PDB file of C-alpha atoms in Angstrom:
ATOM      1  CA  ARG A   1      69.167 -49.909 165.735  1.00  0.00           C
ATOM      2  CA  HIS A   2      68.650 -46.447 167.219  1.00  0.00           C
ATOM      3  CA  GLY A   3      70.687 -43.892 169.474  1.00  0.00           C
ATOM      4  CA  GLU A   4      69.928 -43.648 173.051  1.00  0.00           C
ATOM      5  CA  GLY A   5      66.004 -43.060 173.769  1.00  0.00           C
ATOM      6  CA  GLU A   6      64.458 -41.770 176.616  1.00  0.00           C
ATOM      7  CA  HIS A   7      63.399 -45.075 177.801  1.00  0.00           C
ATOM      8  CA  ASN A   8      66.845 -46.129 177.822  1.00  0.00           C
ATOM      9  CA  ASP A   9      68.047 -43.197 179.720  1.00  0.00           C
ATOM     10  CA  SER A  10      66.933 -45.041 182.951  1.00  0.00           C
ATOM     11  CA  ALA A  11      69.690 -47.552 182.306  1.00  0.00           C
ATOM     12  CA  GLY A  12      71.526 -48.713 185.007  1.00  0.00           C
ATOM     13  CA  LYS A  13      68.847 -47.575 187.403  1.00  0.00           C
ATOM     14  CA  ASP A  14      66.735 -50.305 189.438  1.00  0.00           C
ATOM     15  CA  ASP A  15      63.568 -49.167 188.017  1.00  0.00           C
ATOM     16  CA  LYS A  16      62.239 -50.105 184.461  1.00  0.00           C
ATOM     17  CA  SER A  17      60.022 -46.941 184.360  1.00  0.00           C
ATOM     18  CA  GLY A  18      61.503 -45.958 180.864  1.00  0.00           C
ATOM     19  CA  LEU A  19      59.669 -48.897 179.451  1.00  0.00           C
ATOM     20  CA  ASN A  20      56.445 -47.048 180.036  1.00  0.00           C
ATOM     21  CA  ILE A  21      57.495 -44.026 178.085  1.00  0.00           C
ATOM     22  CA  PHE A  22      55.226 -44.196 174.699  1.00  0.00           C
ATOM     23  CA  ASP A  23      56.988 -44.031 171.307  1.00  0.00           C
ATOM     24  CA  PRO A  24      60.064 -42.270 173.145  1.00  0.00           C
ATOM     25  CA  ARG A  25      62.116 -39.820 171.325  1.00  0.00           C
ATOM     26  CA  LEU A  26      65.991 -39.764 171.297  1.00  0.00           C
ATOM     27  CA  THR A  27      67.953 -38.183 174.020  1.00  0.00           C
ATOM     28  CA  PRO A  28      70.524 -35.336 173.465  1.00  0.00           C
ATOM     29  CA  VAL A  29      73.163 -38.471 173.778  1.00  0.00           C
ATOM     30  CA  GLY A  30      71.026 -40.507 171.151  1.00  0.00           C
ATOM     31  CA  MET A  31      71.096 -37.556 168.703  1.00  0.00           C
ATOM     32  CA  ALA A  32      74.786 -37.190 169.089  1.00  0.00           C
ATOM     33  CA  GLU A  33      75.178 -40.909 168.482  1.00  0.00           C
ATOM     34  CA  ALA A  34      72.983 -40.520 165.363  1.00  0.00           C
ATOM     35  CA  CYS A  35      75.165 -37.864 163.797  1.00  0.00           C
ATOM     36  CA  VAL A  36      78.434 -39.873 163.783  1.00  0.00           C
ATOM     37  CA  VAL A  37      76.849 -43.055 162.328  1.00  0.00           C
ATOM     38  CA  PHE A  38      78.315 -42.230 158.710  1.00  0.00           C
ATOM     39  CA  THR A  39      81.847 -41.506 159.713  1.00  0.00           C
ATOM     40  CA  LYS A  40      85.289 -42.965 158.959  1.00  0.00           C
ATOM     41  CA  GLU A  41      85.596 -44.006 162.695  1.00  0.00           C
ATOM     42  CA  LYS A  42      82.491 -46.178 162.461  1.00  0.00           C
ATOM     43  CA  GLY A  43      83.748 -47.558 159.287  1.00  0.00           C
ATOM     44  CA  LEU A  44      80.661 -46.440 157.396  1.00  0.00           C
ATOM     45  CA  ASP A  45      81.593 -42.948 155.624  1.00  0.00           C
ATOM     46  CA  ASN A  46      81.499 -44.768 152.179  1.00  0.00           C
ATOM     47  CA  PHE A  47      78.344 -46.800 152.518  1.00  0.00           C
ATOM     48  CA  LYS A  48      75.870 -45.237 150.200  1.00  0.00           C
ATOM     49  CA  PRO A  49      72.570 -47.234 150.260  1.00  0.00           C
ATOM     50  CA  ASP A  50      70.121 -47.128 147.458  1.00  0.00           C
ATOM     51  CA  ILE A  51      67.334 -47.258 149.748  1.00  0.00           C
ATOM     52  CA  VAL A  52      66.693 -47.492 153.659  1.00  0.00           C
ATOM     53  CA  PHE A  53      63.930 -49.286 155.387  1.00  0.00           C
ATOM     54  CA  VAL A  54      63.266 -47.707 158.931  1.00  0.00           C
ATOM     55  CA  SER A  55      60.993 -48.612 161.480  1.00  0.00           C
ATOM     56  CA  PRO A  56      57.971 -46.083 162.013  1.00  0.00           C
ATOM     57  CA  LEU A  57      58.861 -45.530 165.764  1.00  0.00           C
ATOM     58  CA  TRP A  58      60.001 -41.970 166.650  1.00  0.00           C
ATOM     59  CA  ARG A  59      63.474 -42.788 167.906  1.00  0.00           C
ATOM     60  CA  THR A  60      64.303 -44.960 165.057  1.00  0.00           C
ATOM     61  CA  LEU A  61      63.301 -42.162 162.484  1.00  0.00           C
ATOM     62  CA  GLN A  62      65.046 -39.651 164.225  1.00  0.00           C
ATOM     63  CA  THR A  63      68.363 -41.884 164.232  1.00  0.00           C
ATOM     64  CA  CYS A  64      67.960 -42.612 160.450  1.00  0.00           C
ATOM     65  CA  THR A  65      67.329 -38.851 159.445  1.00  0.00           C
ATOM     66  CA  GLU A  66      69.869 -37.449 161.814  1.00  0.00           C
ATOM     67  CA  ALA A  67      72.639 -40.008 160.282  1.00  0.00           C
ATOM     68  CA  PHE A  68      71.917 -39.098 156.914  1.00  0.00           C
ATOM     69  CA  ARG A  69      71.600 -35.102 157.812  1.00  0.00           C
ATOM     70  CA  ALA A  70      75.075 -35.221 159.506  1.00  0.00           C
ATOM     71  CA  ARG A  71      76.684 -37.081 156.479  1.00  0.00           C
ATOM     72  CA  ALA A  72      79.872 -34.773 155.476  1.00  0.00           C
ATOM     73  CA  ASP A  73      79.157 -35.870 151.742  1.00  0.00           C
ATOM     74  CA  ARG A  74      75.437 -34.994 151.956  1.00  0.00           C
ATOM     75  CA  TYR A  75      74.338 -38.223 150.252  1.00  0.00           C
ATOM     76  CA  LYS A  76      70.671 -38.712 150.163  1.00  0.00           C
ATOM     77  CA  CYS A  77      68.570 -41.908 149.342  1.00  0.00           C
ATOM     78  CA  THR A  78      65.255 -42.946 149.282  1.00  0.00           C
ATOM     79  CA  MET A  79      63.904 -43.715 152.936  1.00  0.00           C
ATOM     80  CA  GLU A  80      60.631 -45.792 153.530  1.00  0.00           C
ATOM     81  CA  ALA A  81      58.936 -46.425 156.842  1.00  0.00           C
ATOM     82  CA  TRP A  82      58.093 -50.115 157.234  1.00  0.00           C
ATOM     83  CA  GLU A  83      56.248 -51.606 160.228  1.00  0.00           C
ATOM     84  CA  ASP A  84      57.691 -55.093 159.735  1.00  0.00           C
ATOM     85  CA  VAL A  85      61.253 -53.714 160.502  1.00  0.00           C
ATOM     86  CA  ARG A  86      60.530 -52.521 164.028  1.00  0.00           C
ATOM     87  CA  GLU A  87      61.285 -54.046 167.369  1.00  0.00           C
ATOM     88  CA  HIS A  88      59.059 -56.693 168.974  1.00  0.00           C
ATOM     89  CA  ASN A  89      55.345 -55.648 169.631  1.00  0.00           C
ATOM     90  CA  ASN A  90      55.181 -56.406 173.253  1.00  0.00           C
ATOM     91  CA  LEU A  91      53.198 -54.924 175.955  1.00  0.00           C
ATOM     92  CA  ASN A  92      56.033 -52.115 176.990  1.00  0.00           C
ATOM     93  CA  PRO A  93      54.744 -48.741 175.989  1.00  0.00           C
ATOM     94  CA  CYS A  94      58.125 -47.776 174.470  1.00  0.00           C
ATOM     95  CA  ASN A  95      57.807 -50.265 171.744  1.00  0.00           C
ATOM     96  CA  HIS A  96      54.545 -48.737 170.360  1.00  0.00           C
ATOM     97  CA  ARG A  97      54.243 -46.035 168.201  1.00  0.00           C
ATOM     98  CA  ARG A  98      51.939 -42.989 167.616  1.00  0.00           C
ATOM     99  CA  ALA A  99      49.565 -42.650 164.855  1.00  0.00           C
ATOM    100  CA  ILE A 100      50.989 -41.405 161.433  1.00  0.00           C
ATOM    101  CA  SER A 101      50.063 -37.724 161.258  1.00  0.00           C
ATOM    102  CA  SER A 102      51.248 -34.588 159.932  1.00  0.00           C
ATOM    103  CA  GLU A 103      53.786 -34.236 162.663  1.00  0.00           C
ATOM    104  CA  HIS A 104      55.558 -37.015 161.111  1.00  0.00           C
ATOM    105  CA  ASN A 105      55.436 -35.481 157.675  1.00  0.00           C
ATOM    106  CA  GLU A 106      56.963 -32.368 159.190  1.00  0.00           C
ATOM    107  CA  ALA A 107      59.632 -33.788 161.425  1.00  0.00           C
ATOM    108  CA  PHE A 108      60.705 -36.399 158.712  1.00  0.00           C
ATOM    109  CA  PRO A 109      60.096 -34.909 155.270  1.00  0.00           C
ATOM    110  CA  GLY A 110      62.508 -37.252 153.654  1.00  0.00           C
ATOM    111  CA  VAL A 111      60.620 -40.456 154.610  1.00  0.00           C
ATOM    112  CA  SER A 112      57.666 -42.155 152.658  1.00  0.00           C
ATOM    113  CA  PHE A 113      55.069 -43.363 154.994  1.00  0.00           C
ATOM    114  CA  ALA A 114      53.250 -44.954 152.134  1.00  0.00           C
ATOM    115  CA  ARG A 115      53.515 -48.458 152.964  1.00  0.00           C
ATOM    116  CA  ILE A 116      52.321 -48.594 156.457  1.00  0.00           C
ATOM    117  CA  THR A 117      48.735 -47.902 157.996  1.00  0.00           C
ATOM    118  CA  ARG A 118      48.264 -44.843 160.071  1.00  0.00           C
ATOM    119  CA  ASP A 119      47.452 -46.580 163.495  1.00  0.00           C
ATOM    120  CA  GLY A 120      49.664 -49.511 163.053  1.00  0.00           C
ATOM    121  CA  PRO A 121      49.443 -52.807 164.696  1.00  0.00           C
ATOM    122  CA  PRO A 122      47.504 -52.867 168.132  1.00  0.00           C
ATOM    123  CA  CYS A 123      49.669 -52.920 171.500  1.00  0.00           C
ATOM    124  CA  GLY A 124      50.765 -56.460 172.111  1.00  0.00           C
ATOM    125  CA  SER A 125      50.140 -58.083 169.023  1.00  0.00           C
ATOM    126  CA  GLU A 126      52.983 -60.082 169.107  1.00  0.00           C
ATOM    127  CA  TRP A 127      52.853 -60.685 173.023  1.00  0.00           C
ATOM    128  CA  VAL A 128      51.562 -64.410 173.751  1.00  0.00           C
ATOM    129  CA  GLU A 129      51.746 -64.427 177.653  1.00  0.00           C
ATOM    130  CA  SER A 130      51.332 -67.669 178.260  1.00  0.00           C
ATOM    131  CA  ASP A 131      53.870 -69.152 175.576  1.00  0.00           C
ATOM    132  CA  TYR A 132      56.927 -66.964 175.034  1.00  0.00           C
ATOM    133  CA  LYS A 133      57.823 -69.485 172.126  1.00  0.00           C
ATOM    134  CA  SER A 134      54.922 -68.500 170.386  1.00  0.00           C
ATOM    135  CA  ALA A 135      55.526 -64.800 170.874  1.00  0.00           C
ATOM    136  CA  VAL A 136      59.079 -65.344 169.367  1.00  0.00           C
ATOM    137  CA  MET A 137      57.994 -67.306 166.545  1.00  0.00           C
ATOM    138  CA  LEU A 138      55.538 -64.338 165.528  1.00  0.00           C
ATOM    139  CA  VAL A 139      58.605 -62.109 165.391  1.00  0.00           C
ATOM    140  CA  ARG A 140      60.588 -64.681 163.381  1.00  0.00           C
ATOM    141  CA  ASN A 141      57.642 -65.004 160.751  1.00  0.00           C
ATOM    142  CA  ARG A 142      57.653 -61.295 160.653  1.00  0.00           C
ATOM    143  CA  THR A 143      61.605 -61.387 159.888  1.00  0.00           C
ATOM    144  CA  ALA A 144      61.128 -64.109 157.367  1.00  0.00           C
ATOM    145  CA  ARG A 145      58.697 -61.802 155.314  1.00  0.00           C
ATOM    146  CA  VAL A 146      61.285 -58.859 155.252  1.00  0.00           C
ATOM    147  CA  LEU A 147      64.151 -61.051 154.457  1.00  0.00           C
ATOM    148  CA  ALA A 148      61.720 -62.451 151.543  1.00  0.00           C
ATOM    149  CA  GLU A 149      60.829 -59.151 150.249  1.00  0.00           C
ATOM    150  CA  LEU A 150      64.518 -57.821 150.700  1.00  0.00           C
ATOM    151  CA  ALA A 151      65.628 -60.699 148.406  1.00  0.00           C
ATOM    152  CA  GLU A 152      63.332 -59.733 145.597  1.00  0.00           C
ATOM    153  CA  ARG A 153      64.229 -56.015 145.306  1.00  0.00           C
ATOM    154  CA  LYS A 154      66.234 -54.493 142.612  1.00  0.00           C
ATOM    155  CA  GLU A 155      68.431 -52.368 144.803  1.00  0.00           C
ATOM    156  CA  THR A 156      71.705 -53.709 145.831  1.00  0.00           C
ATOM    157  CA  GLU A 157      72.672 -51.854 148.898  1.00  0.00           C
ATOM    158  CA  ILE A 158      69.686 -51.806 151.177  1.00  0.00           C
ATOM    159  CA  ALA A 159      69.975 -50.438 154.753  1.00  0.00           C
ATOM    160  CA  VAL A 160      67.526 -51.587 157.301  1.00  0.00           C
TER     161      VAL A 160
END
């Protein structure tokens, strides 16, 4: 998951305006949340994944990289952006990402973007307006692909 994003900052308010923020960043609260992921209090201080797969959405990239940057033991591992581990690709702008560019490489130098396309899937590619069950099945199929690939990997400690 990710820390609090700009789109979540309106939580508790009556409007859903946050859903219209395209590829939102983390709020200061979200950055603070990311910094305590690998702490004793969270029970993850000894978790040392061999590899991390992270969604290419900006807020998830921030959460992942900040969590590792803040580790007390400075542990590092391979990090790969992977389109298939992202949130539901519905019609909400907050669930869509910007094209991969030099901005990503500068902000997240420890993340490989080699396995994803520059532009990513089109907005709403998992949205079936007339049939919610069909939309859910698209996400389930994507999840099945991820699980199948993870089962074939040589690493034993994998974070998604």
